[in-house]
Coordinates of C-alpha atoms in Angstrom, one line a residue:
Chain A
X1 CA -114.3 29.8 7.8
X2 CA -116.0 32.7 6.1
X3 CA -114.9 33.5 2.1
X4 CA -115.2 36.6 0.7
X5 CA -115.3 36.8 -3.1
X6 CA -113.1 40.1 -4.7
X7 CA -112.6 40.6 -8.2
X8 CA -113.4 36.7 -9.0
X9 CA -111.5 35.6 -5.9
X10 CA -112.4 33.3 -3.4
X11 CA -110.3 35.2 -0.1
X12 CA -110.8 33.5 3.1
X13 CA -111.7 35.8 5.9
X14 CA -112.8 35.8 9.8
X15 CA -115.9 36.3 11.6
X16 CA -114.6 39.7 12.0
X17 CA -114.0 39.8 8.0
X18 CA -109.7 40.1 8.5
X19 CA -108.2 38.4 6.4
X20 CA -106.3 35.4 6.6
X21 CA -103.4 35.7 5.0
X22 CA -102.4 39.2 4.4
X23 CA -100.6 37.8 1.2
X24 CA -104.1 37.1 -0.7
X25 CA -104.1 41.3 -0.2
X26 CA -105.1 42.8 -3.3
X27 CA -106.5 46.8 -3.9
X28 CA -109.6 45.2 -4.8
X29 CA -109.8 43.2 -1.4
X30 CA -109.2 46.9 0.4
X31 CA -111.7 48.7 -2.0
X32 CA -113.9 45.9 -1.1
X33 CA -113.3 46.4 2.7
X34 CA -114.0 50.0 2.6
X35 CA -117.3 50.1 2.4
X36 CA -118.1 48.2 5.4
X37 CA -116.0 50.2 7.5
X38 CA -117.6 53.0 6.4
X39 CA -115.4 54.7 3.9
X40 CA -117.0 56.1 0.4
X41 CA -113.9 56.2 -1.5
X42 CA -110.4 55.4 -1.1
X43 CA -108.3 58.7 -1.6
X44 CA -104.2 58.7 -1.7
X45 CA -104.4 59.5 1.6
X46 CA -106.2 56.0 2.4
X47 CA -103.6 54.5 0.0
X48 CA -100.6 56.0 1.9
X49 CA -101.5 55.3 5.5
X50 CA -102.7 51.3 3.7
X51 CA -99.0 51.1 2.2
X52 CA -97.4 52.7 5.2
X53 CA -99.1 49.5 7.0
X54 CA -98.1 46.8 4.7
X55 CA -94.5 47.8 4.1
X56 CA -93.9 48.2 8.2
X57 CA -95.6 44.6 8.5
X58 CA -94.0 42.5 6.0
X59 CA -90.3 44.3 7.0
X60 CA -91.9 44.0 11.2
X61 CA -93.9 40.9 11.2
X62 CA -96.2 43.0 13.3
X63 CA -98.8 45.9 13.1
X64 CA -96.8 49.2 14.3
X65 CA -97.9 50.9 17.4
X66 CA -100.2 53.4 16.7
X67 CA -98.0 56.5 17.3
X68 CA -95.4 55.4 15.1
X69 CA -98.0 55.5 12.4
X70 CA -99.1 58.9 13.2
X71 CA -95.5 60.2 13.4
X72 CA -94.3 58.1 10.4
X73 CA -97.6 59.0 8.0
X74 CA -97.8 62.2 9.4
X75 CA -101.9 61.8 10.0
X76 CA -102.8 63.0 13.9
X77 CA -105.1 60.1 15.1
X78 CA -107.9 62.3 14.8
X79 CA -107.0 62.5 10.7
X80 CA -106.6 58.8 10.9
X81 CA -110.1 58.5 12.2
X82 CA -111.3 60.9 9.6
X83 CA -109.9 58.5 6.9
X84 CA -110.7 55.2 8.9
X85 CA -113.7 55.7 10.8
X86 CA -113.2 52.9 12.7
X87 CA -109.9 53.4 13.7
X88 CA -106.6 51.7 12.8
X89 CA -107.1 48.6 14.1
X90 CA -110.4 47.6 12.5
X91 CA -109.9 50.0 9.9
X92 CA -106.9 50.6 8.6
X93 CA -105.3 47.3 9.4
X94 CA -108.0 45.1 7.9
X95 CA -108.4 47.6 4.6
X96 CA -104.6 46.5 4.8
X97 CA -104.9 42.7 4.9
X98 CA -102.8 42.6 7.7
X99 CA -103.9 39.9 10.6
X100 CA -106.1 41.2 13.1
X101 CA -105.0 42.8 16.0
X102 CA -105.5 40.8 19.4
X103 CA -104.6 40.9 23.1
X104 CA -107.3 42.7 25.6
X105 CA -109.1 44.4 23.0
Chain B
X1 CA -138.5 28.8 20.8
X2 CA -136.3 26.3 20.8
X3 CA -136.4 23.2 23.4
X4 CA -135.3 24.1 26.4
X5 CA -131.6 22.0 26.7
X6 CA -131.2 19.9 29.9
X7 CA -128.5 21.7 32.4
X8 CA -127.9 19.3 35.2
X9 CA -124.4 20.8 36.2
X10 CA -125.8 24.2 36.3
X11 CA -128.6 23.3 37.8
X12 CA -126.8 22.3 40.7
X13 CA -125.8 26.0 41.4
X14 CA -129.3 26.9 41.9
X15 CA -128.8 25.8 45.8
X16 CA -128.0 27.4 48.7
X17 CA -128.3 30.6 49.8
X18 CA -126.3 33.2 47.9
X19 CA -128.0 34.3 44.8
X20 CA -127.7 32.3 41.8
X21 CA -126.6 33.2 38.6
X22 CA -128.3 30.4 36.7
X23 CA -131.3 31.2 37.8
X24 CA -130.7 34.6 37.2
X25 CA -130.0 33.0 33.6
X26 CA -132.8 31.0 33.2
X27 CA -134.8 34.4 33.9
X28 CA -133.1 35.8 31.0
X29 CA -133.5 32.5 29.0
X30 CA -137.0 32.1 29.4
X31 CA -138.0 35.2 26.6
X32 CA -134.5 35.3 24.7
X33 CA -132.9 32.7 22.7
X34 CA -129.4 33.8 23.1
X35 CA -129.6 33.3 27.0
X36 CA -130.8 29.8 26.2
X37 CA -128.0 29.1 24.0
X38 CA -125.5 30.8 26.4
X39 CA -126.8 28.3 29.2
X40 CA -126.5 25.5 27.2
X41 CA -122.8 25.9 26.2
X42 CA -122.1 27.0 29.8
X43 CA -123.6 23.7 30.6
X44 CA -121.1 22.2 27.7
X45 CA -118.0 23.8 29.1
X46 CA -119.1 22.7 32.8
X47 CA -118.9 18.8 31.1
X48 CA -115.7 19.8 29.1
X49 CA -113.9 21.8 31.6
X50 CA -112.9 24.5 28.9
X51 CA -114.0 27.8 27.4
X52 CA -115.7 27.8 24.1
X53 CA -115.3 31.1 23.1
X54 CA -112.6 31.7 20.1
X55 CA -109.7 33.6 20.1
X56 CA -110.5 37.4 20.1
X57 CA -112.8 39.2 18.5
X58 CA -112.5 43.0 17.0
X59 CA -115.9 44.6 16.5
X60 CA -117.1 48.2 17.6
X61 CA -118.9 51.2 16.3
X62 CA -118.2 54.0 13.7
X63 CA -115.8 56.5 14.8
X64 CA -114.4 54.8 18.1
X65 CA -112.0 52.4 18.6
X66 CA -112.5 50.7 21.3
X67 CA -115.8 49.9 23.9
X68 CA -117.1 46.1 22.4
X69 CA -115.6 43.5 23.2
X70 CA -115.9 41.1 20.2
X71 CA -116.7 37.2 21.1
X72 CA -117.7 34.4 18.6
X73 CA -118.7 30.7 20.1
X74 CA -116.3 27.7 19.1
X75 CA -119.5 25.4 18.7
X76 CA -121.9 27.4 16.5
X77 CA -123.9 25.0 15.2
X78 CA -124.8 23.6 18.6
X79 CA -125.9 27.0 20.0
X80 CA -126.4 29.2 16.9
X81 CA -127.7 32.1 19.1
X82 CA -124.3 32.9 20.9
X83 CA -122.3 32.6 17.3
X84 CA -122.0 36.0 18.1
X85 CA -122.0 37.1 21.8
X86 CA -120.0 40.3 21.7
X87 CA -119.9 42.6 24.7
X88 CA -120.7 46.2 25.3
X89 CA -119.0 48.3 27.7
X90 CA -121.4 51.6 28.9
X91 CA -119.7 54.2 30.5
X92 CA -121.3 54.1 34.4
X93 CA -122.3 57.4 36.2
X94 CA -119.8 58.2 39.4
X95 CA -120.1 56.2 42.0
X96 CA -122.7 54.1 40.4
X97 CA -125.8 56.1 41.7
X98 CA -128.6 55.5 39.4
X99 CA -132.4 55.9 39.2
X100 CA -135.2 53.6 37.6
X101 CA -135.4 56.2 34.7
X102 CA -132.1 55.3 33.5
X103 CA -131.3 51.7 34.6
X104 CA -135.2 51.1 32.6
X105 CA -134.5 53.0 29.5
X106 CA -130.7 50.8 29.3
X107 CA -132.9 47.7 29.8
X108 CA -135.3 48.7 27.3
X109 CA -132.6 48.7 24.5
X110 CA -130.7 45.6 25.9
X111 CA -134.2 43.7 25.8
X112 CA -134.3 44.9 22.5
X113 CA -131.1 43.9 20.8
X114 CA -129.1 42.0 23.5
X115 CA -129.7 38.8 25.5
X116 CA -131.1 40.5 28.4
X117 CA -128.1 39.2 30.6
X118 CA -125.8 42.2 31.8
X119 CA -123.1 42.4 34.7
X120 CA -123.7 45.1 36.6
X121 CA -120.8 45.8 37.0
X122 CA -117.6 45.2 35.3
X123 CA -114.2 45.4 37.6
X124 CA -113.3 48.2 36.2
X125 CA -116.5 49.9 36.7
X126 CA -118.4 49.8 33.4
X127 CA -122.0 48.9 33.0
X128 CA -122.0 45.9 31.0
X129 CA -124.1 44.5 28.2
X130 CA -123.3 40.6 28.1
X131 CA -124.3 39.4 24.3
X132 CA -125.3 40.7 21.0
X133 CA -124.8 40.2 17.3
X134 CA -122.4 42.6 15.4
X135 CA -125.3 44.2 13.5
X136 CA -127.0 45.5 16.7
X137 CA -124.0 47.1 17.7
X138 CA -124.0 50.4 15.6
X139 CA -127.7 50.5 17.0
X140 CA -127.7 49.6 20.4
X141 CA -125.0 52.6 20.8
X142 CA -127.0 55.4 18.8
X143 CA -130.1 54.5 20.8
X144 CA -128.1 54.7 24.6
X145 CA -126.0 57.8 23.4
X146 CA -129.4 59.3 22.8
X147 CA -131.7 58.7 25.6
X148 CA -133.5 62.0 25.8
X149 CA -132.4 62.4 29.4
X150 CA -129.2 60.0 31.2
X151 CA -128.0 59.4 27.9
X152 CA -125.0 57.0 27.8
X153 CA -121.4 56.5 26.4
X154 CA -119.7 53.7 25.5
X155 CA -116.5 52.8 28.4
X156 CA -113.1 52.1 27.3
X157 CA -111.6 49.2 26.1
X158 CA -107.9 48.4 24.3
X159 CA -104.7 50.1 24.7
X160 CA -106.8 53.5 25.8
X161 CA -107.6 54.8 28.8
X162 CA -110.1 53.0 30.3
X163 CA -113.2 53.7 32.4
X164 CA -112.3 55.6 35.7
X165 CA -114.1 55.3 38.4
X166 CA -114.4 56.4 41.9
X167 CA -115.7 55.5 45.6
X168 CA -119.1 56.6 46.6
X169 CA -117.7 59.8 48.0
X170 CA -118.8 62.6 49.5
X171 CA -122.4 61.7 48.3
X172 CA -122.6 59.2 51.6
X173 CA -119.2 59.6 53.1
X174 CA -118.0 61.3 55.7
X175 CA -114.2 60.5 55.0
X176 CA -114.3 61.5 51.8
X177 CA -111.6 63.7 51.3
X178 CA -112.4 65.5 47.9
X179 CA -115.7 65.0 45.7
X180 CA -114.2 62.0 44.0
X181 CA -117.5 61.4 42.3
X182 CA -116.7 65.3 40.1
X183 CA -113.4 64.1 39.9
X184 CA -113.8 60.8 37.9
X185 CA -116.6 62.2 35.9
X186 CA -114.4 65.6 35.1
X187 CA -111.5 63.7 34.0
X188 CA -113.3 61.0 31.9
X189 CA -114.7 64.0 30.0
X190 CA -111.6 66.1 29.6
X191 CA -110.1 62.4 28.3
X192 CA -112.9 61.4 26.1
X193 CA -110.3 61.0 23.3
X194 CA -108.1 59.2 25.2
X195 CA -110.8 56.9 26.2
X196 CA -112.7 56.3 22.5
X197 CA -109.7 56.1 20.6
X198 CA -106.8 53.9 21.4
X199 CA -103.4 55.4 20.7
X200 CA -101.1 54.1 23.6
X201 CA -98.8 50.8 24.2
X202 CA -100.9 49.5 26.3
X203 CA -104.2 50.1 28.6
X204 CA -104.4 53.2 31.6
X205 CA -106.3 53.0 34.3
X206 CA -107.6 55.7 36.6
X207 CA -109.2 55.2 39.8
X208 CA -109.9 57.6 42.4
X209 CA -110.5 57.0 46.1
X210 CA -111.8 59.6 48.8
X211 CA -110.0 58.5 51.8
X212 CA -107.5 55.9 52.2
X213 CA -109.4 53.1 53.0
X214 CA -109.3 52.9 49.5
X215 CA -112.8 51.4 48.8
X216 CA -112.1 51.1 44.7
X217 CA -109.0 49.3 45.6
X218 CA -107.2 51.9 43.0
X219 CA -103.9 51.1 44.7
X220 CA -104.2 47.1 42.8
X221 CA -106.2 48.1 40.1
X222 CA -105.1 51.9 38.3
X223 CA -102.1 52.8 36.9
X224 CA -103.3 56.0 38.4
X225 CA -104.5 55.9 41.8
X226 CA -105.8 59.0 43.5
X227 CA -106.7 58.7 47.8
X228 CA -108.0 61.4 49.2
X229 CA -105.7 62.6 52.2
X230 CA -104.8 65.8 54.4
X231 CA -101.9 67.6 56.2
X232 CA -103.3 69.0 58.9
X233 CA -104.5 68.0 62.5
X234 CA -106.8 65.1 62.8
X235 CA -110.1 66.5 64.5
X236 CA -110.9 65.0 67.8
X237 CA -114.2 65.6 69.3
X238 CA -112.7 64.3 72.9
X239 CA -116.3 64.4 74.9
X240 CA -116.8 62.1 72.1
X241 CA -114.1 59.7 72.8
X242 CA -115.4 59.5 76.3
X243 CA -118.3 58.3 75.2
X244 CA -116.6 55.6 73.1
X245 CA -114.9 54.4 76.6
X246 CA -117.7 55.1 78.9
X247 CA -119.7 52.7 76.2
X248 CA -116.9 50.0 77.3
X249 CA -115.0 50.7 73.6
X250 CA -111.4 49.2 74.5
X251 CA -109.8 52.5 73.2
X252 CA -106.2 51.2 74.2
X253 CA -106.4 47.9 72.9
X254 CA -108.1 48.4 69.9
X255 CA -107.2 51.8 68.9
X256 CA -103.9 53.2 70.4
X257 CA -102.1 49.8 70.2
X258 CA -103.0 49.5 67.0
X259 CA -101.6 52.9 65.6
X260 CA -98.6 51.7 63.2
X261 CA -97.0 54.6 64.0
X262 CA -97.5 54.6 68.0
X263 CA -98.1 58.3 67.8
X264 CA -101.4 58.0 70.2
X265 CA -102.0 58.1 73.7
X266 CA -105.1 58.3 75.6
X267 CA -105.0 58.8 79.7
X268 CA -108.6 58.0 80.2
X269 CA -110.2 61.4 79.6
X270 CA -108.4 63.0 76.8
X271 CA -107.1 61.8 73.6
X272 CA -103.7 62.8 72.2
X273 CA -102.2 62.7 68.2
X274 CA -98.9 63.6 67.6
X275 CA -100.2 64.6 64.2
X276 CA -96.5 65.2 63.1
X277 CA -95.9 61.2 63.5
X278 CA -99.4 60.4 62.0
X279 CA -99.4 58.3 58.1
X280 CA -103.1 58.7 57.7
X281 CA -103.6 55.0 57.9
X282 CA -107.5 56.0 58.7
X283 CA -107.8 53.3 61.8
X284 CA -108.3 55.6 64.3
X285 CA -110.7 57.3 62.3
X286 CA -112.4 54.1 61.1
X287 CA -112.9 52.9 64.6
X288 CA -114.0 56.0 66.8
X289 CA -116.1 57.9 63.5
X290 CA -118.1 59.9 66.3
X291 CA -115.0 61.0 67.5
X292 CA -112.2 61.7 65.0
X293 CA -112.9 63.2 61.8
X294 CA -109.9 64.3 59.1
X295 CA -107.9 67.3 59.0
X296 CA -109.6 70.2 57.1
X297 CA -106.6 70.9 54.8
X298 CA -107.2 68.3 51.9
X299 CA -106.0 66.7 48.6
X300 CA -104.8 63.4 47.5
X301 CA -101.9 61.5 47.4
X302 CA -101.3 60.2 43.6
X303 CA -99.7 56.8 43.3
X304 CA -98.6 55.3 39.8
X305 CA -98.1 51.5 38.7
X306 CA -100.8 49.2 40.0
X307 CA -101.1 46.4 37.8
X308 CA -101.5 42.4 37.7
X309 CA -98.8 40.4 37.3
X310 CA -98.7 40.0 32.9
X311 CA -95.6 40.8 32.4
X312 CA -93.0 42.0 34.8
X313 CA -95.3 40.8 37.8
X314 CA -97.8 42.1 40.0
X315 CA -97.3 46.0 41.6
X316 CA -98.8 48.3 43.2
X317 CA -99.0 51.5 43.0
X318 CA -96.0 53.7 44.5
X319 CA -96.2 57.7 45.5
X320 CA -95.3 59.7 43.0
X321 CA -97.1 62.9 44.3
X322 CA -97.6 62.8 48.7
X323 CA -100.1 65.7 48.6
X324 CA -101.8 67.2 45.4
X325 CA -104.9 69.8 46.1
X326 CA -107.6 68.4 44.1
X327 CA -110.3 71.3 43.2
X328 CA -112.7 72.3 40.4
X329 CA -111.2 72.2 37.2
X330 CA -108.2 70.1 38.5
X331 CA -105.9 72.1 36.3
X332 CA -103.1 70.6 38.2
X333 CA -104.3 67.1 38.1
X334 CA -104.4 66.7 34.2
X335 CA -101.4 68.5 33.6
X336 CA -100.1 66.0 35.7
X337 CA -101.7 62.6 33.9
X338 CA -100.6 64.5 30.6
X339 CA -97.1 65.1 31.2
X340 CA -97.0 60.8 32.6
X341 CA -98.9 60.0 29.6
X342 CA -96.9 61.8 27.3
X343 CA -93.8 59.9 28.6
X344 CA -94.7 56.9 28.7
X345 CA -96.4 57.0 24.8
X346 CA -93.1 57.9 23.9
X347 CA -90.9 55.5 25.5
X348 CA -93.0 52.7 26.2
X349 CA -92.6 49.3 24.3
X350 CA -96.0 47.8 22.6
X351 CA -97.9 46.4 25.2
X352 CA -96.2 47.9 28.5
X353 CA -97.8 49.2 30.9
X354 CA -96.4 52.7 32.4
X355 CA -95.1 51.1 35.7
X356 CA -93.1 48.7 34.0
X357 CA -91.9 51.3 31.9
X358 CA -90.8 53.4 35.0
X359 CA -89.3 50.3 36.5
X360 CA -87.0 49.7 33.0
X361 CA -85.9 53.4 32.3
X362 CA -86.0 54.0 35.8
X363 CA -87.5 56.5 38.0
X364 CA -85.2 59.2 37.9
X365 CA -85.8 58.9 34.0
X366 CA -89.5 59.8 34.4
X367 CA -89.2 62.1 37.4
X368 CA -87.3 64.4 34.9
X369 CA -89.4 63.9 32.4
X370 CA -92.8 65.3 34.5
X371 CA -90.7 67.7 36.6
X372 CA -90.9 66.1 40.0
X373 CA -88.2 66.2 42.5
X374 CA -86.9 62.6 43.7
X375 CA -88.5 62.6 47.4
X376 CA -88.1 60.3 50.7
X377 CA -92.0 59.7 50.3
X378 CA -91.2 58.1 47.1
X379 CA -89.3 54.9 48.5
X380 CA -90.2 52.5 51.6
X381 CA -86.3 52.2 51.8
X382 CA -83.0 53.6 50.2
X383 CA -81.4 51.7 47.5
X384 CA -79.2 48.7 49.0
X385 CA -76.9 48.3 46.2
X386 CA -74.4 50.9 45.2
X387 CA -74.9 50.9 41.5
X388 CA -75.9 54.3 41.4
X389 CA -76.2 56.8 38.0
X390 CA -75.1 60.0 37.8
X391 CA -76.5 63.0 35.0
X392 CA -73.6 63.4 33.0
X393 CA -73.6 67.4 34.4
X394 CA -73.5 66.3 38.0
X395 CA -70.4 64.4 37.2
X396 CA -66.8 66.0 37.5
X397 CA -64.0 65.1 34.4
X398 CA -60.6 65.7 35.4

């Protein structure tokens, strides 16, 4: 497996770059991810839809469905696309730490 | 270059007759090292008996959600050029009618960045690109989205709506009922959101049909299925059909016999529908096409819940709407797929598709909620259990 190194931090990642284990999450490792997913600088915005994320996973155990997001955050998709622009699954979820997202993708 | 690996397994599939996909491989394979690589761990997986592709995979392009299908070998280091060997889904014209221009300038870029090896097409109609590395991806889409002339989308993939597509139509049809080939490509631009940018429970499929013979198979495969129908007379040209039996065509035996609905009759020199009686099963029409033609009063019939079998099983789809008119700019049409969608986005459970949704809130549920009177067309057969709910207003309190 692939490591990624944050802030002096080894942080093992996938070949997709998710991490691992969303508890080696820090802001740096989301700061980190942002550029790659093609974000120039994390506003609160970013910050609230990334906490809105990690709070419903750790309480959830899952990633929430993507109109629960939009109704919970209060971002239409198409504002969640303007903060993430590569949506919430590779996006916003990895920026979040939270385990990738799977099924028939 | 690297040397060549030895594929006995494989090569066995280079016999007989029908055209082989190894060597269709080795084709590829011979200028492109990740079409080697691919036919040596296909060769590895014919020894093992096993995939070995990993779990998953989540790559894509800026600004869309879906359309790649991320894939990432399990032995690497044996075939390092199929580490990566993600997939890209490109939207296909209607009725996959194409000319050199475009199929060449598709090539072109695949040659460029891909392994060369594509699958023309995918089930659900997509034209796609089999293999490339995550940093091609951004490219290989900027370069098909802007081919000066026939430039091309990604497809869908994810919990979107996917890809419709639609039977060859009225372009080389004479049943086709509607011009299913404006239809699909209308409705996969009205829905392009929809399509890019996942934001459902689960995947929705559209496919449209211009008779119903069906020839996408939307029925199985679309949680939408449109089929061209009609509601008036069947045509019969009946010097025609004395032809057909003059010819020695066993019009009794093979056609009137056959009618499900026994709603035929022919006395030797003229042929009679009892349209009244007729469920446009097509047979008929299928077997004497000199003769008999569909009605001129046309539209579709709109089924909803075809799916396989993960989880509640396999269905089929079921008539919601028996006749819909189906005309330039199908207002009616995607008012109609909005009000479903918006139902089911609301009420469906992560990962469910709508007609297993429909099947646990139940139909009355979602016939409410789109505005649709419960009909007799709806059902093959009345309820046989007496567990019936009422609306709380339709019930009396003492």
């Amino acid at each position: 497996m692939a490591f990624i190194e944050v802030a002096g931090q080894q942080i093992e990642v996938d070949e997709d770059g998710f991490l691992l284990n969303p508890d080696t999450w820090t802001e740096d490792v989301a700061k980190y991810f942002s550029k790659e997913e093609g974000i120039d600088e994390l506003t609160e915005d970013h910050w609230k839809v990334i906490k809105y994320l990690r709070d419903y996973f750790f309480q959830f155990g899952i990633a929430p469905m993507v109109r629960k997001l939009c109704k919970d955050t209060g971002f239409s998709l198409k504002g969640i696309y303007e903060l993430f622009p590569t949506g919430p699954a590779k996006g916003a979820c990895k920026l979040a730490g939270l385990p990738k997202p799977t099924g028939c993708v | 270059m690297t040397e060549a690996k030895k594929t006995p397994l494989l090569d066995d599939l280079e016999k007989g007759p029908w055209p082989s996909f190894v060597t269709e491989m080795k084709k590829a394979a011979a200028n492109n090292l990740s079409a080697q690589d691919l036919l040596g761990q296909l060769e590895l997986s014919y020894e093992d008996k096993k995939a070995h592709w990993k779990h998953g995979g989540l790559v894509g392009v800026m600004g869309y959600g879906g359309g790649v299908i991320g894939r990432y070998s399990d032995v690497p280091e044996q075939f390092p050029n199929v580490e990566h060997f993600h997939t890209v889904r490109i939207n296909q014209p209607s009725g996959w009618y194409y000319n050199t221009k475009a199929l060449r300038q598709v090539c072109d870029v695949w040659e460029k960045y891909g392994s060369g090896l594509t699958n023309l097409h995918g089930s659900t109609g997509d034209l796609v690109l089999l293999g490339t590395k995550t940093e091609h991806i951004q490219t290989i889409f900027d370069e098909v989205s802007s081919f000066e002339e026939h430039p091309m989308d990604l497809g869908g993939s994810g919990s979107n709506l996917r890809t419709p597509s639609c039977c060859a139509g009225p372009a080389r049809c004479e049943f086709a009922l509607f011009d299913t080939t404006d239809l699909c490509h209308e409705l996969t631009n009205e829905f392009q959101d929809y399509l890019h940018r996942p934001m459902w429970p689960y995947k929705s499929k559209i496919k449209i049909s211009g008779c119903p013979n069906d020839c996408v198979a939307s029925i199985a495969r679309s949680d939408f299925s449109f089929q061209g129908t009609w509601r008036d007379d069947i045509k019969i040209d009946q010097e025609a059909v004395r032809a057909y039996a003059e010819g020695g065509f066993d019009i009794q035996g093979l056609v009137i016999d056959k009618c499900p609905t026994k709603c035929m009759s022919f006395d030797g020199s003229e042929l009679k529908i009892d349209n009244a009686n007729c469920t446009r099963c097509m047979h008929c029409i299928n077997k004497m096409c000199k003769a008999l033609r569909p009605g001129d009063d046309r539209g579709a019939t709109i089924l909803i819940g075809g799916k396989a079998p993960i989880l509640q099983g396999a269905m089929m789809g079921w008539v919601i709407v028996p006749f819909m008119k189906i005309e330039p700019p199908y207002e009616e049409v995607k008012e109609f797929l909005e009000k479903c969608w918006e139902w089911w986005d609301e009420n469906g459970k992560t990962r469910e598709r709508i007609g297993e949704l429909i099947l646990r809130l139940g139909m009355r549920n979602f016939l409410r909620a789109i505005e649709r009177e419960p009909i007799p067309q709806m059902v093959v057969a009345p309820r046989a259990n007496p567990f019936f709910f009422w609306w709380p207003e339709e019930t009396v309190q003492d």
